[in-house]
Coordinates of C-alpha atoms in Angstrom, one line a residue:
Chain A
M1 CA 144.9 136.2 75.4
T2 CA 141.1 136.2 75.9
P3 CA 140.3 138.7 78.6
R4 CA 137.0 137.2 79.7
Y5 CA 138.8 134.5 81.7
N6 CA 140.9 134.7 84.8
F7 CA 144.6 134.0 84.1
A8 CA 144.9 130.3 83.2
F9 CA 141.1 129.8 83.1
L10 CA 140.6 128.6 86.8
D11 CA 139.7 131.2 89.5
E12 CA 142.3 132.0 92.1
D13 CA 140.6 130.1 94.9
T14 CA 140.5 126.9 92.9
K15 CA 144.2 127.3 92.0
R16 CA 145.0 127.7 95.7
M17 CA 143.0 124.5 96.5
L18 CA 145.0 122.7 93.8
R19 CA 148.4 124.0 95.1
R20 CA 147.6 122.9 98.6
A21 CA 146.8 119.4 97.4
L22 CA 150.0 119.4 95.3
L23 CA 152.1 120.4 98.3
K24 CA 150.6 117.5 100.2
A25 CA 151.3 115.2 97.3
V26 CA 154.9 116.3 97.2
A27 CA 155.2 115.8 101.0
I28 CA 154.0 112.2 100.7
P29 CA 155.5 110.8 97.5
G30 CA 153.2 108.5 95.6
Y31 CA 150.2 109.1 97.9
Q32 CA 146.9 109.9 96.1
V33 CA 145.6 113.2 97.4
P34 CA 141.8 113.9 96.8
F35 CA 141.0 117.2 95.3
G36 CA 137.9 119.1 94.1
S37 CA 138.2 118.5 90.4
R38 CA 136.4 121.1 88.3
E39 CA 134.6 120.9 85.1
M40 CA 137.0 121.8 82.3
P41 CA 136.1 122.8 78.7
L42 CA 137.1 119.4 77.4
P43 CA 135.8 115.9 78.2
Y44 CA 137.1 113.6 80.9
G45 CA 139.8 111.4 79.4
W46 CA 141.3 114.2 77.4
G47 CA 143.5 115.4 80.2
T48 CA 141.3 117.4 82.6
G49 CA 143.5 116.4 85.5
G50 CA 146.7 117.4 83.9
I51 CA 145.1 120.7 82.7
Q52 CA 144.0 121.6 86.2
V53 CA 147.5 121.0 87.6
T54 CA 149.1 123.0 84.7
A55 CA 146.6 125.9 85.3
A56 CA 147.4 125.9 89.0
L57 CA 151.2 126.1 88.4
L58 CA 151.4 128.4 85.3
G59 CA 152.9 131.9 85.8
P60 CA 153.2 134.6 83.1
D61 CA 156.9 133.8 82.6
D62 CA 156.5 130.0 82.1
V63 CA 157.1 128.3 78.8
L64 CA 154.7 125.5 78.2
K65 CA 155.2 122.3 76.1
V66 CA 152.4 119.8 75.6
I67 CA 153.0 116.2 74.4
D68 CA 150.5 113.6 73.4
Q69 CA 152.1 110.1 72.8
G70 CA 155.4 111.8 72.4
A71 CA 154.2 114.1 69.7
D72 CA 153.7 117.9 69.8
D73 CA 151.5 118.0 66.7
T74 CA 148.6 115.7 67.6
T75 CA 145.1 116.9 68.4
N76 CA 145.3 116.7 72.2
A77 CA 148.7 118.4 72.3
V78 CA 147.7 121.2 69.9
N79 CA 144.4 121.9 71.6
I80 CA 145.8 122.1 75.1
R81 CA 148.7 124.2 74.0
R82 CA 146.3 126.6 72.2
F83 CA 144.0 126.6 75.2
F84 CA 146.7 127.9 77.5
S85 CA 148.1 130.5 75.1
R86 CA 144.5 131.8 74.8
V87 CA 143.5 131.9 78.5
A88 CA 147.0 132.6 80.0
G89 CA 148.9 134.2 77.1
V90 CA 152.0 132.1 78.0
A91 CA 154.8 131.3 75.6
T92 CA 154.6 127.8 74.2
T93 CA 157.4 125.6 72.7
E94 CA 157.9 122.3 71.1
H95 CA 161.5 122.0 72.4
T96 CA 161.9 120.0 75.6
A97 CA 165.0 122.0 76.7
D98 CA 163.2 125.4 76.4
A99 CA 160.1 124.4 78.4
T100 CA 159.6 125.1 82.1
L101 CA 156.3 123.2 82.3
I102 CA 155.6 120.1 80.3
Q103 CA 152.2 118.5 80.3
T104 CA 152.3 115.0 78.9
R105 CA 150.1 112.1 77.9
H106 CA 151.6 108.7 77.7
R107 CA 155.3 109.6 77.4
I108 CA 158.3 111.1 79.1
P109 CA 160.6 113.0 76.8
E110 CA 163.8 111.3 75.6
T111 CA 165.8 114.5 76.4
S112 CA 166.9 114.4 80.0
L113 CA 164.9 116.8 82.2
R114 CA 166.4 119.4 84.6
E115 CA 165.8 120.6 88.1
D116 CA 164.0 123.7 86.9
Q117 CA 161.4 121.8 84.9
I118 CA 158.1 120.2 86.0
L119 CA 156.5 117.3 84.2
I120 CA 152.7 117.0 84.5
F121 CA 151.0 113.7 83.6
Q122 CA 147.4 113.2 82.6
V123 CA 146.2 110.1 84.5
P124 CA 143.0 108.1 83.6
E125 CA 143.1 105.7 86.5
P126 CA 145.3 106.6 89.5
E127 CA 144.7 103.4 91.4
P128 CA 147.1 100.6 90.4
L129 CA 145.1 98.0 92.4
R130 CA 141.8 98.9 90.9
T131 CA 141.5 96.0 88.4
L132 CA 141.9 93.5 91.2
E133 CA 140.1 95.4 94.0
P134 CA 137.1 97.5 93.0
R135 CA 136.3 98.8 96.5
E136 CA 137.9 102.2 97.1
A137 CA 137.7 101.8 100.9
E138 CA 139.6 98.5 100.6
T139 CA 142.4 99.9 98.3
R140 CA 142.9 102.8 100.6
T141 CA 143.3 100.4 103.5
L142 CA 145.8 98.4 101.5
H143 CA 147.8 101.6 100.8
A144 CA 147.6 102.6 104.5
L145 CA 149.0 99.2 105.5
A146 CA 151.4 99.0 102.6
D147 CA 149.8 95.6 101.9
Y148 CA 150.8 95.2 98.2
G149 CA 151.0 91.4 97.6
L150 CA 147.9 91.8 95.4
M151 CA 149.8 93.7 92.7
H152 CA 152.1 90.7 92.1
V153 CA 149.0 88.6 91.3
T154 CA 148.6 90.5 88.0
L155 CA 152.3 90.0 87.2
Y156 CA 152.0 86.3 88.1
E157 CA 149.0 86.1 85.7
D158 CA 151.1 87.7 83.0
I159 CA 153.9 85.2 83.3
A160 CA 151.5 82.3 83.6
Q161 CA 149.8 83.3 80.4
Y162 CA 152.5 84.8 78.2
G163 CA 155.8 83.4 79.7
H164 CA 157.0 86.9 80.6
I165 CA 155.6 90.0 82.2
A166 CA 153.5 91.3 79.3
T167 CA 152.3 94.5 81.0
S168 CA 153.9 97.1 78.7
Y169 CA 152.4 100.3 79.8
D170 CA 151.1 101.7 83.2
Y171 CA 153.6 99.4 84.8
P172 CA 153.2 99.6 88.6
V173 CA 156.0 101.2 90.6
L174 CA 156.9 101.6 94.3
V175 CA 157.7 105.2 95.1
D176 CA 160.3 105.9 97.8
G177 CA 159.9 102.3 99.0
R178 CA 156.4 103.0 100.3
F179 CA 153.5 103.8 98.1
L180 CA 152.5 101.6 95.2
T181 CA 151.8 104.0 92.3
S182 CA 150.5 104.1 88.8
P183 CA 153.0 105.9 86.5
S184 CA 150.0 106.7 84.2
P185 CA 149.9 104.9 80.9
I186 CA 153.5 105.6 79.9
P187 CA 155.3 102.7 78.2
K188 CA 157.4 100.7 80.7
F189 CA 160.3 101.9 78.5
D190 CA 160.0 105.2 80.4
N191 CA 159.8 103.8 83.9
P192 CA 163.6 104.0 84.5
K193 CA 163.3 107.8 83.7
L194 CA 161.1 108.2 86.8
D195 CA 163.8 106.9 89.1
R196 CA 165.7 109.8 90.8
S197 CA 164.6 112.3 88.1
P198 CA 165.9 115.8 88.7
A199 CA 162.5 117.2 87.6
L200 CA 159.4 117.3 89.8
M201 CA 156.7 115.0 88.4
L202 CA 153.1 115.7 89.1
F203 CA 150.1 113.5 88.2
G204 CA 146.5 114.7 87.9
A205 CA 143.4 112.5 87.4
G206 CA 140.4 114.7 86.8
R207 CA 137.6 112.2 86.7
E208 CA 138.9 110.3 89.6
K209 CA 139.7 113.5 91.5
R210 CA 143.2 112.5 92.7
L211 CA 146.6 114.1 92.5
Y212 CA 150.0 112.6 93.3
A213 CA 153.6 113.4 92.9
I214 CA 157.1 112.0 92.6
P215 CA 159.4 114.7 94.0
P216 CA 162.9 115.2 92.4
Y217 CA 165.5 112.6 93.1
T218 CA 163.0 110.1 94.6
R219 CA 163.7 106.4 94.4
V220 CA 161.1 104.7 92.0
E221 CA 161.3 101.0 91.6
S222 CA 159.3 98.9 89.1
L223 CA 157.8 95.8 90.6
A224 CA 159.1 92.4 89.4
F225 CA 159.8 88.8 90.5
D226 CA 163.2 87.7 91.6
D227 CA 163.5 85.3 88.7
H228 CA 161.6 87.6 86.2
P229 CA 163.3 91.0 86.6
F230 CA 161.9 94.2 85.2
E231 CA 162.9 94.8 81.6
I232 CA 162.1 97.5 79.1
Q233 CA 161.1 97.2 75.5
R234 CA 163.8 96.8 72.8
W235 CA 163.6 97.0 69.0
E236 CA 165.6 95.4 66.3
H237 CA 165.1 98.6 64.3
Q238 CA 166.5 102.1 64.4
C239 CA 164.4 105.2 63.8
E240 CA 164.2 105.6 60.0
L241 CA 164.2 109.4 60.2
C242 CA 167.0 110.1 62.6
G243 CA 168.7 106.8 63.1
S244 CA 168.4 106.7 66.8
G245 CA 168.8 103.2 68.3
D246 CA 167.9 104.0 71.9
S247 CA 164.6 105.9 71.8
Y248 CA 161.0 104.6 72.0
L249 CA 159.9 103.7 68.5
D250 CA 156.4 103.8 67.0
E251 CA 155.6 101.3 64.2
V252 CA 153.7 103.2 61.5
V253 CA 151.9 101.6 58.5
V254 CA 152.7 103.8 55.5
D255 CA 150.7 102.4 52.6
D256 CA 147.9 99.9 51.8
R257 CA 150.3 97.1 51.2
G258 CA 151.3 96.9 54.8
T259 CA 154.7 98.5 54.5
R260 CA 155.8 99.7 57.9
M261 CA 158.4 102.1 59.2
F262 CA 159.8 102.6 62.7
V263 CA 160.1 106.2 63.9
C264 CA 160.8 107.9 67.2
S265 CA 157.6 108.6 69.2
D266 CA 159.2 111.7 70.6
T267 CA 158.9 114.2 67.7
D268 CA 161.0 116.9 69.2
Y269 CA 163.9 114.5 70.0
C270 CA 163.7 113.1 66.4
S271 CA 163.7 116.5 64.6
G272 CA 166.4 117.8 66.9
R273 CA 168.7 114.9 65.9
R274 CA 167.9 115.4 62.2
V275 CA 168.8 119.1 62.5
E276 CA 172.0 118.2 64.2
A277 CA 172.9 115.7 61.5
Q278 CA 172.5 118.3 58.8
A279 CA 174.6 120.9 60.5
Chain B
M1 CA 149.3 71.5 126.6
S2 CA 148.5 75.2 126.5
A3 CA 145.5 76.4 124.6
L4 CA 145.7 78.3 121.2
L5 CA 142.5 80.2 121.5
Q6 CA 140.5 81.3 124.6
V7 CA 137.0 82.5 124.2
R8 CA 135.3 83.9 127.3
D9 CA 131.7 85.1 127.7
L10 CA 131.5 86.3 124.1
S11 CA 128.3 88.0 123.2
L12 CA 127.3 89.7 120.0
H13 CA 123.9 91.5 119.7
Y14 CA 122.3 92.9 116.6
G15 CA 120.5 95.8 118.3
P16 CA 117.9 94.2 120.6
R17 CA 118.4 90.7 119.0
I18 CA 120.8 88.2 120.2
G19 CA 123.5 86.9 117.7
C20 CA 125.3 84.8 120.3
E21 CA 125.3 85.1 124.1
A22 CA 128.0 84.4 126.7
V23 CA 129.9 81.7 124.8
S24 CA 133.1 80.4 126.3
F25 CA 135.5 77.7 125.0
D26 CA 139.2 76.8 124.6
L27 CA 140.7 75.5 121.5
H28 CA 144.0 73.5 121.6
P29 CA 146.6 73.1 118.9
G30 CA 145.7 70.3 116.5
E31 CA 142.1 70.2 117.7
L32 CA 139.0 70.5 115.4
L33 CA 135.9 71.9 117.1
C34 CA 132.5 71.7 115.4
I35 CA 129.8 74.1 116.1
V36 CA 126.4 72.6 115.2
G37 CA 122.9 74.0 115.4
E38 CA 120.0 74.8 113.2
S39 CA 119.8 77.8 110.8
G40 CA 119.7 81.0 112.8
S41 CA 121.2 79.6 115.9
G42 CA 124.1 82.0 115.9
K43 CA 126.8 79.6 114.6
S44 CA 128.2 81.8 111.9
T45 CA 127.9 84.9 114.1
L46 CA 130.0 83.2 116.7
L47 CA 132.6 82.1 114.1
N48 CA 132.8 85.6 112.7
A49 CA 133.1 87.2 116.1
V50 CA 135.9 84.7 117.1
A51 CA 137.7 85.3 113.8
A52 CA 137.6 89.1 114.5
Q53 CA 135.5 89.7 111.4
L54 CA 132.6 91.1 113.5
T55 CA 133.1 93.2 116.6
P56 CA 131.6 91.5 119.7
T57 CA 129.3 93.4 122.1
A58 CA 131.0 91.9 125.2
G59 CA 133.5 89.2 126.2
S60 CA 137.0 88.5 125.1
V61 CA 138.9 86.3 122.6
R62 CA 142.5 85.6 123.2
Y63 CA 144.9 84.0 120.7
R64 CA 148.4 82.6 121.3
Q65 CA 150.8 83.6 118.5
R66 CA 153.5 81.5 117.0
D67 CA 156.0 83.2 119.3
G68 CA 153.9 82.2 122.4
E69 CA 152.6 85.7 123.1
W70 CA 148.9 86.1 123.9
L71 CA 146.9 88.6 121.9
E72 CA 143.6 90.2 123.0
L73 CA 141.8 90.3 119.6
G74 CA 139.4 93.1 120.7
A75 CA 142.4 95.4 121.3
L76 CA 144.2 94.6 118.0
S77 CA 144.8 97.3 115.4
E78 CA 143.5 96.8 111.9
A79 CA 147.1 96.2 110.7
D80 CA 147.7 93.5 113.3
R81 CA 144.4 91.9 112.7
R82 CA 145.1 91.6 108.9
R83 CA 148.6 90.3 109.7
L84 CA 147.2 87.5 111.8
A85 CA 144.6 86.7 109.2
R86 CA 147.4 86.6 106.6
E87 CA 150.1 84.8 108.5
E88 CA 148.5 82.6 111.1
W89 CA 144.9 82.1 110.2
G90 CA 142.8 80.9 107.3
F91 CA 139.1 81.3 106.6
V92 CA 137.1 79.0 104.3
T93 CA 133.7 80.4 103.3
Q94 CA 130.6 78.4 102.5
N95 CA 130.4 79.8 99.0
P96 CA 133.8 79.4 97.3
R97 CA 133.0 82.4 95.1
D98 CA 133.3 84.6 98.2
G99 CA 136.7 83.2 99.1
L100 CA 138.3 83.0 95.6
R101 CA 139.4 85.6 93.2
L102 CA 137.4 84.6 90.2
N103 CA 139.1 86.8 87.5
V104 CA 142.5 85.3 87.9
S105 CA 143.8 81.7 87.3
A106 CA 143.7 78.9 89.8
G107 CA 147.5 79.1 90.3
A108 CA 147.3 82.8 91.1
N109 CA 144.6 82.1 93.6
V110 CA 146.8 79.6 95.4
A111 CA 149.9 81.8 95.1
E112 CA 148.2 85.0 96.3
R113 CA 148.5 84.4 100.0
L114 CA 152.2 83.5 99.5
M115 CA 152.8 86.7 97.6
A116 CA 151.0 88.6 100.4
L117 CA 153.7 87.1 102.7
G118 CA 156.4 88.6 100.5
M119 CA 157.4 85.6 98.3
R120 CA 158.7 87.1 95.1
H121 CA 160.1 84.1 93.2
Y122 CA 157.9 83.1 90.3
S123 CA 159.1 79.5 89.9
Q124 CA 158.8 78.7 93.6
L125 CA 155.3 80.2 93.7
R126 CA 154.4 78.1 90.7
N127 CA 155.8 74.9 92.2
M128 CA 154.0 75.5 95.5
A129 CA 150.7 76.2 93.7
S130 CA 151.0 73.1 91.6
S131 CA 151.9 70.8 94.5
W132 CA 148.9 72.2 96.5
L133 CA 146.5 71.6 93.6
E134 CA 147.7 68.1 93.6
R135 CA 147.2 67.8 97.4
V136 CA 143.6 68.8 97.0
E137 CA 143.1 66.4 94.1
I138 CA 142.9 69.0 91.3
D139 CA 144.8 68.1 88.1
P140 CA 147.9 70.4 88.1
S141 CA 147.6 70.8 84.4
R142 CA 144.6 73.0 85.2
I143 CA 146.8 75.5 87.0
D144 CA 146.2 78.3 84.4
D145 CA 142.5 77.7 84.1
A146 CA 140.0 80.2 85.6
P147 CA 138.2 79.1 88.7
T148 CA 134.9 79.8 86.9
S149 CA 135.6 76.8 84.7
F150 CA 135.8 74.5 87.7
S151 CA 132.9 72.6 89.2
G152 CA 131.5 73.6 92.6
G153 CA 133.4 70.9 94.4
M154 CA 136.7 71.8 92.6
Q155 CA 136.2 75.4 93.5
Q156 CA 135.8 74.5 97.2
R157 CA 138.9 72.3 97.0
L158 CA 140.7 75.2 95.4
Q159 CA 139.6 77.5 98.2
I160 CA 141.0 75.0 100.7
A161 CA 144.3 74.9 98.9
R162 CA 144.5 78.7 98.8
T163 CA 143.8 78.9 102.5
L164 CA 146.2 76.1 103.6
V165 CA 149.2 77.0 101.3
T166 CA 150.6 79.4 103.9
Q167 CA 150.5 76.7 106.6
P168 CA 148.1 78.5 109.0
R169 CA 147.9 77.4 112.6
L170 CA 144.2 78.1 112.9
V171 CA 141.5 77.7 110.3
F172 CA 137.9 78.9 110.5
M173 CA 135.4 77.1 108.2
D174 CA 131.9 78.2 107.7
E175 CA 129.9 75.2 106.3
P176 CA 132.5 74.3 103.8
T177 CA 130.5 71.3 102.4
A178 CA 127.0 72.8 102.4
G179 CA 125.5 73.2 98.9
L180 CA 127.6 70.3 97.5
D181 CA 126.1 67.0 96.6
V182 CA 126.7 64.0 98.9
S183 CA 129.5 62.3 97.0
V184 CA 131.5 65.5 96.6
Q185 CA 130.9 66.3 100.3
A186 CA 132.4 63.0 101.2
R187 CA 135.5 63.6 99.2
I188 CA 136.0 67.1 100.6
L189 CA 135.5 65.9 104.2
D190 CA 138.0 63.1 103.6
L191 CA 140.4 65.6 102.2
L192 CA 139.9 68.0 105.2
R193 CA 140.4 65.2 107.7
R194 CA 143.7 64.1 106.0
L195 CA 145.0 67.7 105.7
V196 CA 144.1 68.6 109.3
N197 CA 146.0 65.6 110.5
E198 CA 149.0 66.1 108.3
L199 CA 149.4 69.7 109.1
G200 CA 148.4 69.5 112.7
L201 CA 145.9 72.4 112.2
A202 CA 143.6 73.7 114.8
A203 CA 140.2 74.4 113.3
V204 CA 136.8 75.7 114.2
M205 CA 134.1 74.5 111.8
V206 CA 130.5 75.5 111.6
T207 CA 128.0 73.0 110.2
H208 CA 124.4 72.1 110.4
D209 CA 125.2 68.5 109.6
L210 CA 125.8 66.2 112.5
A211 CA 127.4 63.6 110.3
V212 CA 130.2 66.1 109.4
A213 CA 130.8 66.6 113.1
R214 CA 131.0 62.9 113.8
L215 CA 133.5 62.4 110.9
L216 CA 135.8 65.2 111.7
A217 CA 135.6 66.7 115.2
A218 CA 136.8 65.5 118.5
R219 CA 134.7 68.0 120.3
T220 CA 131.3 69.5 119.4
M221 CA 129.3 72.5 120.6
V222 CA 125.6 72.6 120.1
M223 CA 124.0 76.0 119.8
Q224 CA 120.4 77.1 120.0
G225 CA 119.0 80.7 120.0
G226 CA 122.5 82.1 120.3
R227 CA 123.5 80.1 123.4
V228 CA 125.6 77.0 123.7
V229 CA 123.2 74.4 125.1
E230 CA 125.6 71.4 125.2
T231 CA 129.3 70.9 124.7
G232 CA 131.6 67.8 124.9
L233 CA 133.2 65.0 123.0
T234 CA 131.4 64.5 119.7
D235 CA 130.7 60.8 120.2
Q236 CA 129.4 61.4 123.7
I237 CA 127.0 64.2 122.4
L238 CA 125.8 62.1 119.5
D239 CA 125.4 58.9 121.4
D240 CA 124.1 60.2 124.7
P241 CA 122.6 63.7 124.2
Q242 CA 121.6 65.4 127.5
H243 CA 119.8 68.6 126.4
P244 CA 116.3 68.2 124.9
Y245 CA 117.3 70.2 121.8
T246 CA 120.4 68.0 121.2
Q247 CA 118.2 65.0 121.6
L248 CA 115.8 66.4 119.0
L249 CA 118.7 67.1 116.6
V250 CA 120.2 63.6 117.0
S251 CA 116.9 61.9 116.6
S252 CA 116.0 63.8 113.5
V253 CA 119.1 62.5 111.6
L254 CA 118.3 59.8 109.2
T255 CA 120.2 56.6 110.0
T256 CA 121.0 53.9 107.6

């Protein structure tokens, strides 16, 4: 632990401000709470929102796991994990089941989460209506009035152009039947895991200065049309390392001749299954 | 028959300047009222004040809902105002680019208001959009094209389809044919006249063109300097203008 910093990098007043905003976010599921986002020692887009939420929640006894696109060993994940072990001295892990706090970018772990775990998402654009409505004052009014017809315009465009809803990540959801919410750029494969999850889910957008939350056991519904229901991705392959047929698969090019293999995107889940198979 | 819209002593001032002053009129179901006048006479200000897009300085606007209840528009909440605009009204702007969503297809533009009303069945939305494109004389095979690939006249017709698809009871139109060439104007006016009759719409239309008023409107209001100087049956006003300003307007129209 580097002693020059306060515990978990942020000063105590900033952490208190963040916790207040988080309490408000939990009280109004899916509502985007503005907060005073701080400069962090990494660029916007690398998870500054998620890092601030993690810093505000970390205690000395917590065990932290950081995932980037499902993997524990990619640059973003390694750096954020190392950052917190330096400035907070907390234990870190790659095992989903051992973690109390999980900061994630673009995935929800395949292993089911528990009530004593918190999942923290890094969010680039918290406003699901932004592509159609650039004015912030207008999107806030639309949220206030629950006037969400606009979101279906994008889904309509998908079907008109591709014959099916082609949106495959950051798929809009309605939280607790009230607030239209961006689930962050997770694949829509993970959307069903948001629904009535036992774990608290927190979302932080550093550049956009917004926090929001999906409290445990909250109803989360993915938008769809009556005649084009919500569907998740399916593969004709199984993971070539662990043989899993029901996890989210990455397609990896393995040589210069275009040979491909499909492997689990969740590295902890995949290696866990391989250890189990050997035992 | 009971009126649909009652405007009483409506004034809107921009600081010390007059936008419109003490305007009163009634609009009945199925009636098309034209507001004519030169540029700067307060026509658009009046239209926007009546449509609750601008807040009037004084006076009242009352609207009778589908269920027969009278609403005082000045006292409406933002939520109710938007509900009215969505469910019972339509607004056609002079520049179709202001009224259309340019980054989505023509079909999505027409279907948007239906989706705002809660329709969630893709095939039905698609069929409605395609039949409305046909009604405004746009080839339904262009349903997935971007409005930016349409000509000015087509864009205006698309805006009309998008506005009328929800079967509004009252439509506000701000110079819908200005800026289009004469032959395109004629087609759009023809189309509007047909649709207004078919749907039994009430409409308030602002125009600087007396020929438009003669073609479409039973009743016309003439404005000058923010005040209504003459009002009556369109034919009467055009054939026998009483006010000197109206006489000037009528005499300055080129006749063939």
